[in-house]
PDB file of C-alpha atoms in Angstrom:
ATOM      1  CA  MET Q1107      71.812  51.464-220.099  1.00 65.00           C
ATOM      2  CA  GLU Q1108      71.016  49.770-217.052  1.00 72.00           C
ATOM      3  CA  ALA Q1109      70.434  45.735-217.112  1.00 82.00           C
ATOM      4  CA  LYS Q1110      66.827  44.770-217.439  1.00 86.00           C
ATOM      5  CA  TRP Q1111      66.943  42.410-214.403  1.00 88.00           C
ATOM      6  CA  LEU Q1112      68.208  45.205-212.383  1.00 85.00           C
ATOM      7  CA  THR Q1113      65.471  47.599-213.566  1.00 86.00           C
ATOM      8  CA  TRP Q1114      62.813  45.062-212.909  1.00 89.00           C
ATOM      9  CA  ALA Q1115      64.338  44.360-209.378  1.00 87.00           C
ATOM     10  CA  LYS Q1116      64.103  47.912-208.329  1.00 86.00           C
ATOM     11  CA  GLU Q1117      60.682  48.564-209.744  1.00 88.00           C
ATOM     12  CA  ILE Q1118      59.323  45.463-207.917  1.00 91.00           C
ATOM     13  CA  GLN Q1119      61.005  46.733-204.561  1.00 87.00           C
ATOM     14  CA  ALA Q1120      59.308  50.212-205.152  1.00 87.00           C
ATOM     15  CA  ILE Q1121      55.914  48.697-205.720  1.00 90.00           C
ATOM     16  CA  ALA Q1122      56.340  46.440-202.809  1.00 89.00           C
ATOM     17  CA  GLN Q1123      57.704  49.305-200.306  1.00 88.00           C
ATOM     18  CA  THR Q1124      54.864  51.838-201.425  1.00 89.00           C
ATOM     19  CA  GLY Q1125      52.260  49.080-201.104  1.00 89.00           C
ATOM     20  CA  LEU Q1126      53.350  48.332-197.732  1.00 88.00           C
ATOM     21  CA  THR Q1127      53.077  51.867-196.580  1.00 87.00           C
ATOM     22  CA  TYR Q1128      49.415  52.347-197.676  1.00 89.00           C
ATOM     23  CA  ALA Q1129      48.209  48.655-197.464  1.00 88.00           C
ATOM     24  CA  LYS Q1130      45.393  47.970-194.750  1.00 89.00           C
ATOM     25  CA  ASP Q1131      44.329  44.537-195.931  1.00 90.00           C
ATOM     26  CA  VAL Q1132      46.341  41.473-194.424  1.00 91.00           C
ATOM     27  CA  TYR Q1133      46.353  39.720-197.673  1.00 89.00           C
ATOM     28  CA  ASP Q1134      47.461  42.731-199.624  1.00 91.00           C
ATOM     29  CA  ILE Q1135      50.485  43.284-197.008  1.00 90.00           C
ATOM     30  CA  GLU Q1136      51.232  39.462-197.408  1.00 92.00           C
ATOM     31  CA  ARG Q1137      51.329  40.061-201.176  1.00 91.00           C
ATOM     32  CA  TYR Q1138      53.712  43.096-201.087  1.00 90.00           C
ATOM     33  CA  GLN Q1139      55.852  41.300-198.746  1.00 90.00           C
ATOM     34  CA  ALA Q1140      56.210  38.639-201.172  1.00 92.00           C
ATOM     35  CA  LEU Q1141      56.967  40.926-203.927  1.00 91.00           C
ATOM     36  CA  ARG Q1142      59.658  42.556-201.676  1.00 89.00           C
ATOM     37  CA  GLU Q1143      61.097  38.997-201.144  1.00 90.00           C
ATOM     38  CA  LEU Q1144      61.188  38.400-204.929  1.00 92.00           C
ATOM     39  CA  SER Q1145      63.144  41.555-205.585  1.00 89.00           C
ATOM     40  CA  VAL Q1146      65.605  40.311-202.939  1.00 89.00           C
ATOM     41  CA  ASP Q1147      65.912  36.918-204.537  1.00 89.00           C
ATOM     42  CA  ILE Q1148      66.674  38.588-208.126  1.00 90.00           C
ATOM     43  CA  LEU Q1149      69.441  40.851-206.673  1.00 86.00           C
ATOM     44  CA  ALA Q1150      71.075  37.743-204.761  1.00 86.00           C
ATOM     45  CA  ASN Q1151      70.877  35.728-207.824  1.00 85.00           C
ATOM     46  CA  TYR Q1152      72.645  38.243-209.958  1.00 85.00           C
ATOM     47  CA  THR Q1153      74.976  39.943-207.660  1.00 80.00           C
ATOM     48  CA  PHE Q1154      76.084  36.863-205.364  1.00 73.00           C
ATOM     49  CA  GLU Q1155      75.465  39.217-202.346  1.00 77.00           C
ATOM     50  CA  SER Q1156      73.754  37.333-199.305  1.00 82.00           C
ATOM     51  CA  LYS Q1157      70.027  38.046-198.897  1.00 84.00           C
ATOM     52  CA  GLU Q1158      70.578  39.189-195.354  1.00 81.00           C
ATOM     53  CA  LYS Q1159      73.007  42.116-196.759  1.00 79.00           C
ATOM     54  CA  ILE Q1160      70.500  43.011-199.657  1.00 80.00           C
ATOM     55  CA  ARG Q1161      67.545  43.299-197.136  1.00 79.00           C
ATOM     56  CA  LEU Q1162      69.624  45.630-195.038  1.00 73.00           C
ATOM     57  CA  ALA Q1163      70.771  47.724-197.722  1.00 70.00           C
ATOM     58  CA  PHE Q1164      67.800  47.557-200.161  1.00 71.00           C
ATOM     59  CA  ALA Q1165      64.650  46.148-198.554  1.00 68.00           C
ATOM     60  CA  GLU Q1166      64.234  47.525-195.140  1.00 72.00           C
ATOM     61  CA  ASP Q1167      63.147  51.101-196.156  1.00 74.00           C
ATOM     62  CA  GLU Q1168      59.600  52.381-195.180  1.00 77.00           C
ATOM     63  CA  GLY Q1169      57.443  55.078-196.828  1.00 82.00           C
ATOM     64  CA  TYR Q1170      56.761  56.049-200.364  1.00 81.00           C
ATOM     65  CA  CYS Q1171      59.836  54.849-202.474  1.00 79.00           C
ATOM     66  CA  THR Q1172      61.718  57.510-204.093  1.00 86.00           C
ATOM     67  CA  PRO Q1173      65.366  57.879-205.802  1.00 91.00           C
ATOM     68  CA  LYS Q1174      68.355  58.647-203.788  1.00 91.00           C
ATOM     69  CA  VAL Q1175      70.402  61.745-204.428  1.00 96.00           C
ATOM     70  CA  ASP Q1176      74.108  61.759-204.862  1.00 97.00           C
ATOM     71  CA  ILE Q1177      75.830  65.208-204.787  1.00 98.00           C
ATOM     72  CA  ARG Q1178      79.226  65.673-206.349  1.00 98.00           C
ATOM     73  CA  GLY Q1179      81.338  68.877-205.910  1.00 98.00           C
ATOM     74  CA  VAL Q1180      83.186  69.953-209.099  1.00 98.00           C
ATOM     75  CA  ILE Q1181      86.380  72.139-208.709  1.00 98.00           C
ATOM     76  CA  PHE Q1182      88.592  73.228-211.503  1.00 98.00           C
ATOM     77  CA  GLN Q1183      92.185  74.735-210.753  1.00 97.00           C
ATOM     78  CA  ASP Q1184      94.700  75.506-213.395  1.00 97.00           C
ATOM     79  CA  GLY Q1185      92.824  73.352-216.092  1.00 97.00           C
ATOM     80  CA  LYS Q1186      92.514  70.450-213.876  1.00 98.00           C
ATOM     81  CA  ILE Q1187      89.803  68.863-211.895  1.00 98.00           C
ATOM     82  CA  LEU Q1188      89.782  68.008-208.197  1.00 98.00           C
ATOM     83  CA  LEU Q1189      89.485  64.158-207.293  1.00 98.00           C
ATOM     84  CA  VAL Q1190      89.922  62.427-204.113  1.00 98.00           C
ATOM     85  CA  ARG Q1191      90.914  58.763-203.575  1.00 97.00           C
ATOM     86  CA  GLU Q1192      88.401  56.549-201.872  1.00 96.00           C
ATOM     87  CA  LYS Q1193      89.606  54.289-199.209  1.00 96.00           C
ATOM     88  CA  LEU Q1194      86.805  51.832-200.071  1.00 91.00           C
ATOM     89  CA  ASP Q1195      88.192  50.792-203.236  1.00 93.00           C
ATOM     90  CA  GLY Q1196      91.347  52.723-203.875  1.00 95.00           C
ATOM     91  CA  ASN Q1197      90.041  54.656-206.832  1.00 97.00           C
ATOM     92  CA  TRP Q1198      89.456  58.270-207.456  1.00 98.00           C
ATOM     93  CA  ALA Q1199      86.265  60.449-207.469  1.00 98.00           C
ATOM     94  CA  LEU Q1200      84.675  63.780-207.299  1.00 98.00           C
ATOM     95  CA  PRO Q1201      84.208  64.630-203.631  1.00 98.00           C
ATOM     96  CA  GLY Q1202      80.682  63.893-202.646  1.00 98.00           C
ATOM     97  CA  GLY Q1203      78.299  61.497-201.216  1.00 96.00           C
ATOM     98  CA  TRP Q1204      74.508  61.103-200.422  1.00 95.00           C
ATOM     99  CA  GLY Q1205      72.168  63.977-199.792  1.00 95.00           C
ATOM    100  CA  ASP Q1206      71.727  64.839-196.178  1.00 94.00           C
ATOM    101  CA  ILE Q1207      68.494  65.572-194.418  1.00 88.00           C
ATOM    102  CA  GLY Q1208      68.483  69.188-193.435  1.00 92.00           C
ATOM    103  CA  LEU Q1209      71.000  70.251-195.914  1.00 95.00           C
ATOM    104  CA  SER Q1210      70.547  71.884-199.487  1.00 97.00           C
ATOM    105  CA  PRO Q1211      72.306  70.282-202.403  1.00 97.00           C
ATOM    106  CA  LYS Q1212      74.792  73.340-202.446  1.00 97.00           C
ATOM    107  CA  GLU Q1213      75.475  72.744-198.654  1.00 98.00           C
ATOM    108  CA  VAL Q1214      76.112  69.111-199.111  1.00 98.00           C
ATOM    109  CA  ALA Q1215      78.619  69.649-202.003  1.00 98.00           C
ATOM    110  CA  VAL Q1216      80.496  72.132-199.809  1.00 98.00           C
ATOM    111  CA  LYS Q1217      80.431  69.931-196.791  1.00 98.00           C
ATOM    112  CA  GLU Q1218      81.660  66.932-198.736  1.00 98.00           C
ATOM    113  CA  ILE Q1219      84.479  68.883-200.336  1.00 98.00           C
ATOM    114  CA  ALA Q1220      85.833  69.888-196.948  1.00 98.00           C
ATOM    115  CA  GLU Q1221      85.395  66.460-195.253  1.00 97.00           C
ATOM    116  CA  GLU Q1222      87.152  64.662-198.255  1.00 97.00           C
ATOM    117  CA  SER Q1223      89.582  66.995-199.647  1.00 98.00           C
ATOM    118  CA  GLY Q1224      90.441  69.500-196.859  1.00 97.00           C
ATOM    119  CA  TYR Q1225      89.414  72.555-198.917  1.00 98.00           C
ATOM    120  CA  GLN Q1226      86.865  75.070-198.088  1.00 98.00           C
ATOM    121  CA  ALA Q1227      84.662  75.927-200.935  1.00 98.00           C
ATOM    122  CA  GLU Q1228      81.566  77.764-202.028  1.00 98.00           C
ATOM    123  CA  ALA Q1229      78.941  76.543-204.645  1.00 98.00           C
ATOM    124  CA  VAL Q1230      78.544  78.446-207.936  1.00 98.00           C
ATOM    125  CA  ARG Q1231      76.225  76.716-210.083  1.00 98.00           C
ATOM    126  CA  LEU Q1232      74.558  73.527-211.031  1.00 98.00           C
ATOM    127  CA  LEU Q1233      76.258  71.712-213.842  1.00 98.00           C
ATOM    128  CA  ALA Q1234      74.091  68.482-214.406  1.00 98.00           C
ATOM    129  CA  VAL Q1235      71.601  66.269-212.974  1.00 98.00           C
ATOM    130  CA  LEU Q1236      72.013  62.711-214.300  1.00 97.00           C
ATOM    131  CA  ASP Q1237      70.029  59.402-213.825  1.00 96.00           C
ATOM    132  CA  LYS Q1238      72.597  56.636-213.083  1.00 92.00           C
ATOM    133  CA  LYS Q1239      70.524  54.087-214.995  1.00 90.00           C
ATOM    134  CA  PHE Q1240      71.522  56.023-218.209  1.00 92.00           C
ATOM    135  CA  HIS Q1241      75.314  55.573-217.471  1.00 92.00           C
ATOM    136  CA  ASN Q1242      77.741  52.830-217.278  1.00 87.00           C
ATOM    137  CA  HIS Q1243      77.958  52.270-213.586  1.00 89.00           C
ATOM    138  CA  PRO Q1244      78.221  48.916-211.938  1.00 83.00           C
ATOM    139  CA  PRO Q1245      74.818  47.308-210.868  1.00 81.00           C
ATOM    140  CA  GLU Q1246      73.409  48.491-207.450  1.00 79.00           C
ATOM    141  CA  PRO Q1247      70.078  48.239-205.976  1.00 78.00           C
ATOM    142  CA  TYR Q1248      69.104  51.912-205.596  1.00 82.00           C
ATOM    143  CA  HIS Q1249      67.660  54.167-208.317  1.00 88.00           C
ATOM    144  CA  VAL Q1250      69.928  57.303-208.083  1.00 93.00           C
ATOM    145  CA  TYR Q1251      69.891  60.907-209.275  1.00 97.00           C
ATOM    146  CA  LYS Q1252      73.525  62.447-209.599  1.00 97.00           C
ATOM    147  CA  PHE Q1253      73.850  66.295-208.935  1.00 98.00           C
ATOM    148  CA  PHE Q1254      77.025  67.905-210.138  1.00 98.00           C
ATOM    149  CA  ILE Q1255      77.635  71.258-208.627  1.00 98.00           C
ATOM    150  CA  LEU Q1256      80.478  73.491-209.565  1.00 98.00           C
ATOM    151  CA  CYS Q1257      82.385  74.912-206.676  1.00 98.00           C
ATOM    152  CA  ARG Q1258      85.310  77.341-206.080  1.00 98.00           C
ATOM    153  CA  ILE Q1259      87.996  77.052-203.345  1.00 98.00           C
ATOM    154  CA  THR Q1260      87.920  79.597-200.748  1.00 98.00           C
ATOM    155  CA  GLY Q1261      90.345  78.275-198.181  1.00 97.00           C
ATOM    156  CA  GLY Q1262      91.924  75.332-196.574  1.00 97.00           C
ATOM    157  CA  GLU Q1263      94.649  72.906-197.939  1.00 96.00           C
ATOM    158  CA  ALA Q1264      94.742  69.422-199.201  1.00 96.00           C
ATOM    159  CA  SER Q1265      94.222  66.561-196.562  1.00 96.00           C
ATOM    160  CA  GLU Q1266      92.931  63.246-196.197  1.00 91.00           C
ATOM    161  CA  GLY Q1267      89.306  62.616-194.776  1.00 92.00           C
ATOM    162  CA  VAL Q1268      87.897  59.650-192.989  1.00 94.00           C
ATOM    163  CA  GLU Q1269      86.633  58.053-196.315  1.00 94.00           C
ATOM    164  CA  THR Q1270      89.705  59.470-198.442  1.00 96.00           C
ATOM    165  CA  ASN Q1271      93.477  58.887-198.491  1.00 96.00           C
ATOM    166  CA  GLY Q1272      94.536  61.051-201.519  1.00 96.00           C
ATOM    167  CA  VAL Q1273      93.806  64.291-203.019  1.00 98.00           C
ATOM    168  CA  GLY Q1274      94.803  65.767-206.409  1.00 97.00           C
ATOM    169  CA  PHE Q1275      94.192  67.731-209.591  1.00 98.00           C
ATOM    170  CA  PHE Q1276      94.041  65.998-212.748  1.00 98.00           C
ATOM    171  CA  GLY Q1277      94.028  67.065-216.395  1.00 97.00           C
ATOM    172  CA  GLU Q1278      91.327  65.591-218.900  1.00 97.00           C
ATOM    173  CA  ASP Q1279      94.022  63.529-220.371  1.00 96.00           C
ATOM    174  CA  GLU Q1280      95.689  62.299-217.304  1.00 96.00           C
ATOM    175  CA  LEU Q1281      92.881  60.867-215.197  1.00 97.00           C
ATOM    176  CA  PRO Q1282      93.528  58.089-212.605  1.00 97.00           C
ATOM    177  CA  GLU Q1283      91.649  54.889-212.153  1.00 97.00           C
ATOM    178  CA  LEU Q1284      88.299  56.262-211.379  1.00 97.00           C
ATOM    179  CA  SER Q1285      85.761  54.804-208.864  1.00 96.00           C
ATOM    180  CA  GLN Q1286      83.115  53.728-211.327  1.00 93.00           C
ATOM    181  CA  GLU Q1287      80.447  53.449-208.629  1.00 91.00           C
ATOM    182  CA  ARG Q1288      80.919  57.246-207.954  1.00 95.00           C
ATOM    183  CA  ASN Q1289      81.800  58.583-211.430  1.00 95.00           C
ATOM    184  CA  THR Q1290      82.609  57.380-214.862  1.00 96.00           C
ATOM    185  CA  GLU Q1291      85.377  58.687-217.371  1.00 96.00           C
ATOM    186  CA  LYS Q1292      82.524  59.800-219.676  1.00 96.00           C
ATOM    187  CA  GLN Q1293      81.043  61.991-216.786  1.00 97.00           C
ATOM    188  CA  ILE Q1294      84.353  63.477-215.949  1.00 98.00           C
ATOM    189  CA  LYS Q1295      84.941  64.568-219.581  1.00 97.00           C
ATOM    190  CA  MET Q1296      81.479  65.843-219.734  1.00 97.00           C
ATOM    191  CA  LEU Q1297      82.406  68.210-216.743  1.00 98.00           C
ATOM    192  CA  PHE Q1298      85.411  69.389-218.587  1.00 98.00           C
ATOM    193  CA  GLU Q1299      83.103  70.698-221.352  1.00 97.00           C
ATOM    194  CA  PHE Q1300      81.880  73.395-218.792  1.00 98.00           C
ATOM    195  CA  LEU Q1301      85.521  74.531-218.198  1.00 97.00           C
ATOM    196  CA  LYS Q1302      85.862  75.041-221.994  1.00 96.00           C
ATOM    197  CA  ASN Q1303      82.413  76.728-222.220  1.00 96.00           C
ATOM    198  CA  PRO Q1304      81.338  78.262-218.777  1.00 94.00           C
ATOM    199  CA  GLN Q1305      77.968  79.393-220.470  1.00 94.00           C
ATOM    200  CA  LYS Q1306      77.338  75.742-221.128  1.00 97.00           C
ATOM    201  CA  PRO Q1307      73.525  74.994-220.031  1.00 97.00           C
ATOM    202  CA  VAL Q1308      72.859  72.530-217.451  1.00 98.00           C
ATOM    203  CA  ILE Q1309      72.709  68.998-218.529  1.00 98.00           C
ATOM    204  CA  LEU Q1310      69.665  66.977-217.650  1.00 96.00           C
ATOM    205  CA  ASP Q1311      68.821  63.353-218.200  1.00 92.00           C
TER     206      ASP Q1311
END
């Protein structure tokens, strides 16, 4: 479960951001700005990131505050799952990333697979929608929903991408070091349940 301090910081930020969107009174605006600064202080204290970096990544959004969406493409081949090695941390993850404006979740999954692994694919079905706060990911400022979409290869070949420098298929019992920010071992093993039971219903947090 997510640390309480992180939950509080994100909730304070959400209240502040939404308040700043709709507030008209100058005093209310000052109060919401103070709340936003408090959320930045909490994150800076617990994560040791600079306040400037946190403001840029976390406390500069405008409009009604909503969760971010992370979309992952899931491909099985010969009983193994497709993973790519992230240049950022040198560890392995399902191809994927943030949802893009103008693209559906299926389109994002297919795009990310092509960009990060070199394979052309088509989306088949939704496997799971998870709330990151219920899983053992490293702390981060965003509230994130994770979509896992089953896809099948239609063409292409393994190749590195702008953000990746490795592509491979791995069995359930031979997983490499995983990029915990992107996917956990428990989540990968959860996906293998769909390989064993294709009729398994969608998992929803």
